């Protein structure tokens, strides 16, 4: 079954170089929520955020790219602990560092990634696109914990985006 994002030419044109990297593909080997890998989760967040950014006249490209990279880290968040700070604080910063190894980040893209745990972390987003990603991330996390990925991708959001 092909998922909506793969058929969306504009979306693919924004993220295909990132999807082609080992760094992004490696996310498929990490479990994120009960029913999703980290790659599936990142694609859901990226694609839905991109759709909302388009609808609300934001920077759809930056939103798609930063959404895909927002959880670019390689450890099990259930077991790894840091001395420097909580997982919520640390992993967005680690994701920025990892993302910068495969692409150049604009200030907007950096803000989207660093602030995506807003609510658990204090610094508020600076841009509309950052608010989109932090809200979509939370929505996807809840959905992925309760539903299989394909059903999650297809049914719940389909009617919302049917007009695009
Ligand atoms: Fe995250
Ligand atoms: Fe996430």
PDB file of C-alpha atoms and ligand atoms in Angstrom:
ATOM      1  CA  UNK A   1       0.000   0.000   0.000  1.00  0.00           C
ATOM      2  CA  UNK A   2       1.395   3.410  -0.932  1.00  0.00           C
ATOM      3  CA  UNK A   3       0.969   6.118   1.591  1.00  0.00           C
ATOM      4  CA  UNK A   4      -0.167   9.627   0.725  1.00  0.00           C
ATOM      5  CA  UNK A   5       3.234  11.256   1.199  1.00  0.00           C
ATOM      6  CA  UNK A   6       4.883   9.061  -1.432  1.00  0.00           C
ATOM      7  CA  UNK A   7       2.403  10.233  -4.069  1.00  0.00           C
ATOM      8  CA  UNK A   8       2.789  13.897  -3.224  1.00  0.00           C
ATOM      9  CA  UNK A   9       5.307  15.224  -5.756  1.00  0.00           C
ATOM     10  CA  UNK A  10       5.806  18.588  -4.110  1.00  0.00           C
ATOM     11  CA  UNK A  11       6.372  16.987  -0.708  1.00  0.00           C
ATOM     12  CA  UNK A  12       8.794  14.450  -2.146  1.00  0.00           C
ATOM     13  CA  UNK A  13      10.753  17.188  -3.914  1.00  0.00           C
ATOM     14  CA  UNK A  14      11.387  18.772  -0.503  1.00  0.00           C
ATOM     15  CA  UNK A  15      12.522  15.666   1.360  1.00  0.00           C
ATOM     16  CA  UNK A  16      13.808  13.080  -1.129  1.00  0.00           C
ATOM     17  CA  UNK A  17      17.475  14.005  -0.632  1.00  0.00           C
ATOM     18  CA  UNK A  18      17.051  13.517   3.115  1.00  0.00           C
ATOM     19  CA  UNK A  19      15.141  10.256   2.701  1.00  0.00           C
ATOM     20  CA  UNK A  20      18.003   8.929   0.578  1.00  0.00           C
ATOM     21  CA  UNK A  21      20.517   9.260   3.429  1.00  0.00           C
ATOM     22  CA  UNK A  22      21.559   6.397   5.716  1.00  0.00           C
ATOM     23  CA  UNK A  23      21.152   8.753   8.673  1.00  0.00           C
ATOM     24  CA  UNK A  24      17.416   9.107   8.040  1.00  0.00           C
ATOM     25  CA  UNK A  25      16.861   5.492   6.931  1.00  0.00           C
ATOM     26  CA  UNK A  26      18.524   4.292  10.142  1.00  0.00           C
ATOM     27  CA  UNK A  27      15.516   5.668  12.040  1.00  0.00           C
ATOM     28  CA  UNK A  28      13.542   2.671  10.747  1.00  0.00           C
ATOM     29  CA  UNK A  29      15.485   0.447  13.154  1.00  0.00           C
ATOM     30  CA  UNK A  30      14.300   2.285  16.267  1.00  0.00           C
ATOM     31  CA  UNK A  31      10.940   1.806  17.848  1.00  0.00           C
ATOM     32  CA  UNK A  32       9.376   5.167  18.678  1.00  0.00           C
ATOM     33  CA  UNK A  33       5.891   4.574  20.016  1.00  0.00           C
ATOM     34  CA  UNK A  34       4.056   1.302  20.484  1.00  0.00           C
ATOM     35  CA  UNK A  35       2.976   1.024  16.840  1.00  0.00           C
ATOM     36  CA  UNK A  36       5.627   3.026  14.988  1.00  0.00           C
ATOM     37  CA  UNK A  37       9.290   3.131  14.129  1.00  0.00           C
ATOM     38  CA  UNK A  38      11.088   6.440  14.478  1.00  0.00           C
ATOM     39  CA  UNK A  39      11.133   6.782  10.684  1.00  0.00           C
ATOM     40  CA  UNK A  40       7.373   6.228  10.406  1.00  0.00           C
ATOM     41  CA  UNK A  41       6.778   8.716  13.199  1.00  0.00           C
ATOM     42  CA  UNK A  42       9.099  11.283  11.581  1.00  0.00           C
ATOM     43  CA  UNK A  43       7.352  10.904   8.221  1.00  0.00           C
ATOM     44  CA  UNK A  44       3.920  11.333   9.804  1.00  0.00           C
ATOM     45  CA  UNK A  45       5.021  14.463  11.645  1.00  0.00           C
ATOM     46  CA  UNK A  46       6.762  15.817   8.538  1.00  0.00           C
ATOM     47  CA  UNK A  47       3.906  15.205   6.141  1.00  0.00           C
ATOM     48  CA  UNK A  48       1.043  16.412   8.303  1.00  0.00           C
ATOM     49  CA  UNK A  49       3.014  19.465   9.375  1.00  0.00           C
ATOM     50  CA  UNK A  50       3.830  20.220   5.733  1.00  0.00           C
ATOM     51  CA  UNK A  51       0.119  20.046   4.840  1.00  0.00           C
ATOM     52  CA  UNK A  52      -0.782  22.436   7.639  1.00  0.00           C
ATOM     53  CA  UNK A  53       2.061  24.805   6.733  1.00  0.00           C
ATOM     54  CA  UNK A  54       0.734  24.944   3.190  1.00  0.00           C
ATOM     55  CA  UNK A  55      -2.788  25.570   4.357  1.00  0.00           C
ATOM     56  CA  UNK A  56      -1.667  28.327   6.728  1.00  0.00           C
ATOM     57  CA  UNK A  57       0.717  29.905   4.213  1.00  0.00           C
ATOM     58  CA  UNK A  58       3.869  28.938   6.071  1.00  0.00           C
ATOM     59  CA  UNK A  59       7.189  27.696   4.711  1.00  0.00           C
ATOM     60  CA  UNK A  60       6.101  24.220   3.574  1.00  0.00           C
ATOM     61  CA  UNK A  61       9.602  23.156   2.526  1.00  0.00           C
ATOM     62  CA  UNK A  62      11.281  24.056   5.823  1.00  0.00           C
ATOM     63  CA  UNK A  63       8.409  22.449   7.736  1.00  0.00           C
ATOM     64  CA  UNK A  64       8.629  19.225   5.729  1.00  0.00           C
ATOM     65  CA  UNK A  65      12.416  19.001   6.144  1.00  0.00           C
ATOM     66  CA  UNK A  66      12.657  19.948   9.814  1.00  0.00           C
ATOM     67  CA  UNK A  67       9.649  17.741  10.593  1.00  0.00           C
ATOM     68  CA  UNK A  68      11.460  14.786   9.073  1.00  0.00           C
ATOM     69  CA  UNK A  69      14.616  15.557  11.057  1.00  0.00           C
ATOM     70  CA  UNK A  70      13.039  16.536  14.395  1.00  0.00           C
ATOM     71  CA  UNK A  71      13.799  13.174  16.049  1.00  0.00           C
ATOM     72  CA  UNK A  72      17.106  12.396  14.317  1.00  0.00           C
ATOM     73  CA  UNK A  73      18.704  10.640  17.283  1.00  0.00           C
ATOM     74  CA  UNK A  74      19.951   7.106  17.739  1.00  0.00           C
ATOM     75  CA  UNK A  75      19.273   5.804  21.198  1.00  0.00           C
ATOM     76  CA  UNK A  76      16.364   4.196  22.983  1.00  0.00           C
ATOM     77  CA  UNK A  77      14.671   7.035  24.852  1.00  0.00           C
ATOM     78  CA  UNK A  78      13.165   4.557  27.278  1.00  0.00           C
ATOM     79  CA  UNK A  79      16.523   3.410  28.617  1.00  0.00           C
ATOM     80  CA  UNK A  80      19.154   6.106  27.896  1.00  0.00           C
ATOM     81  CA  UNK A  81      19.581   8.817  30.532  1.00  0.00           C
ATOM     82  CA  UNK A  82      21.750  11.959  30.314  1.00  0.00           C
ATOM     83  CA  UNK A  83      23.570  13.867  33.047  1.00  0.00           C
ATOM     84  CA  UNK A  84      23.136  17.130  31.118  1.00  0.00           C
ATOM     85  CA  UNK A  85      19.353  17.111  31.014  1.00  0.00           C
ATOM     86  CA  UNK A  86      16.173  15.188  30.382  1.00  0.00           C
ATOM     87  CA  UNK A  87      15.437  13.318  27.172  1.00  0.00           C
ATOM     88  CA  UNK A  88      12.891  16.041  26.334  1.00  0.00           C
ATOM     89  CA  UNK A  89      15.609  18.682  26.578  1.00  0.00           C
ATOM     90  CA  UNK A  90      18.476  16.729  25.072  1.00  0.00           C
ATOM     91  CA  UNK A  91      17.114  14.945  22.009  1.00  0.00           C
ATOM     92  CA  UNK A  92      16.049  18.042  20.022  1.00  0.00           C
ATOM     93  CA  UNK A  93      19.611  19.375  20.416  1.00  0.00           C
ATOM     94  CA  UNK A  94      21.117  16.057  19.410  1.00  0.00           C
ATOM     95  CA  UNK A  95      18.756  15.988  16.409  1.00  0.00           C
ATOM     96  CA  UNK A  96      19.993  19.441  15.295  1.00  0.00           C
ATOM     97  CA  UNK A  97      23.625  18.281  15.479  1.00  0.00           C
ATOM     98  CA  UNK A  98      22.855  15.122  13.527  1.00  0.00           C
ATOM     99  CA  UNK A  99      20.773  17.022  10.970  1.00  0.00           C
ATOM    100  CA  UNK A 100      23.612  19.468  10.358  1.00  0.00           C
ATOM    101  CA  UNK A 101      25.785  16.540   9.280  1.00  0.00           C
ATOM    102  CA  UNK A 102      23.487  15.815   6.335  1.00  0.00           C
ATOM    103  CA  UNK A 103      22.062  19.227   5.397  1.00  0.00           C
ATOM    104  CA  UNK A 104      22.289  22.937   6.085  1.00  0.00           C
ATOM    105  CA  UNK A 105      19.619  24.176   8.499  1.00  0.00           C
ATOM    106  CA  UNK A 106      17.994  27.600   8.225  1.00  0.00           C
ATOM    107  CA  UNK A 107      17.164  29.503  11.465  1.00  0.00           C
ATOM    108  CA  UNK A 108      13.534  28.465  10.939  1.00  0.00           C
ATOM    109  CA  UNK A 109      14.440  24.785  10.547  1.00  0.00           C
ATOM    110  CA  UNK A 110      16.640  24.924  13.658  1.00  0.00           C
ATOM    111  CA  UNK A 111      13.837  26.492  15.664  1.00  0.00           C
ATOM    112  CA  UNK A 112      11.358  23.838  14.508  1.00  0.00           C
ATOM    113  CA  UNK A 113      13.674  21.033  15.657  1.00  0.00           C
ATOM    114  CA  UNK A 114      14.926  22.582  18.920  1.00  0.00           C
ATOM    115  CA  UNK A 115      11.477  23.732  20.109  1.00  0.00           C
ATOM    116  CA  UNK A 116       9.460  20.652  19.169  1.00  0.00           C
ATOM    117  CA  UNK A 117       9.250  19.514  22.794  1.00  0.00           C
ATOM    118  CA  UNK A 118       7.675  22.789  23.859  1.00  0.00           C
ATOM    119  CA  UNK A 119       5.398  22.060  26.779  1.00  0.00           C
ATOM    120  CA  UNK A 120       7.985  19.720  28.287  1.00  0.00           C
ATOM    121  CA  UNK A 121      10.696  22.332  27.668  1.00  0.00           C
ATOM    122  CA  UNK A 122      10.428  26.038  28.464  1.00  0.00           C
ATOM    123  CA  UNK A 123      11.589  28.052  25.443  1.00  0.00           C
ATOM    124  CA  UNK A 124       8.576  28.793  23.213  1.00  0.00           C
ATOM    125  CA  UNK A 125       8.672  28.428  19.420  1.00  0.00           C
ATOM    126  CA  UNK A 126       9.615  31.541  17.460  1.00  0.00           C
ATOM    127  CA  UNK A 127       7.706  30.737  14.289  1.00  0.00           C
ATOM    128  CA  UNK A 128       4.267  29.567  13.204  1.00  0.00           C
ATOM    129  CA  UNK A 129       5.869  26.506  11.593  1.00  0.00           C
ATOM    130  CA  UNK A 130       7.470  25.504  14.913  1.00  0.00           C
ATOM    131  CA  UNK A 131       4.064  25.574  16.603  1.00  0.00           C
ATOM    132  CA  UNK A 132       2.679  23.371  13.841  1.00  0.00           C
ATOM    133  CA  UNK A 133       5.376  20.727  14.301  1.00  0.00           C
ATOM    134  CA  UNK A 134       5.204  20.647  18.096  1.00  0.00           C
ATOM    135  CA  UNK A 135       1.416  20.192  17.979  1.00  0.00           C
ATOM    136  CA  UNK A 136       1.510  17.565  15.214  1.00  0.00           C
ATOM    137  CA  UNK A 137       4.300  15.690  17.055  1.00  0.00           C
ATOM    138  CA  UNK A 138       2.103  15.387  20.147  1.00  0.00           C
ATOM    139  CA  UNK A 139      -0.902  14.340  18.107  1.00  0.00           C
ATOM    140  CA  UNK A 140       1.083  11.647  16.266  1.00  0.00           C
ATOM    141  CA  UNK A 141       2.609  10.340  19.494  1.00  0.00           C
ATOM    142  CA  UNK A 142      -0.830   9.730  20.963  1.00  0.00           C
ATOM    143  CA  UNK A 143      -2.130   8.144  17.770  1.00  0.00           C
ATOM    144  CA  UNK A 144       0.895   5.902  17.301  1.00  0.00           C
ATOM    145  CA  UNK A 145       0.599   4.648  20.831  1.00  0.00           C
ATOM    146  CA  UNK A 146      -2.916   3.462  20.136  1.00  0.00           C
ATOM    147  CA  UNK A 147      -3.190   2.548  16.431  1.00  0.00           C
ATOM    148  CA  UNK A 148      -1.211   0.752  13.722  1.00  0.00           C
ATOM    149  CA  UNK A 149       0.759   3.096  11.467  1.00  0.00           C
ATOM    150  CA  UNK A 150      -1.149   2.675   8.201  1.00  0.00           C
ATOM    151  CA  UNK A 151      -4.508   3.136   9.801  1.00  0.00           C
ATOM    152  CA  UNK A 152      -3.115   6.089  11.669  1.00  0.00           C
ATOM    153  CA  UNK A 153      -1.764   7.659   8.461  1.00  0.00           C
ATOM    154  CA  UNK A 154      -4.888   7.091   6.422  1.00  0.00           C
ATOM    155  CA  UNK A 155      -8.062   7.407   8.378  1.00  0.00           C
ATOM    156  CA  UNK A 156      -7.844   9.999  11.094  1.00  0.00           C
ATOM    157  CA  UNK A 157      -6.339  12.833   9.135  1.00  0.00           C
ATOM    158  CA  UNK A 158      -7.731  12.027   5.724  1.00  0.00           C
ATOM    159  CA  UNK A 159     -10.883  14.080   6.012  1.00  0.00           C
ATOM    160  CA  UNK A 160      -8.970  17.047   7.422  1.00  0.00           C
ATOM    161  CA  UNK A 161      -6.701  17.186   4.380  1.00  0.00           C
ATOM    162  CA  UNK A 162      -9.235  16.121   1.769  1.00  0.00           C
ATOM    163  CA  UNK A 163      -9.601  19.712   0.621  1.00  0.00           C
ATOM    164  CA  UNK A 164      -5.905  20.192  -0.190  1.00  0.00           C
TER     165      UNK A 164
HETATM  166 FE1  LIG B   1      10.995  14.346  19.741  1.00  0.00          FE
HETATM  167 FE1  LIG B   2       8.626  13.277  17.580  1.00  0.00          FE
END
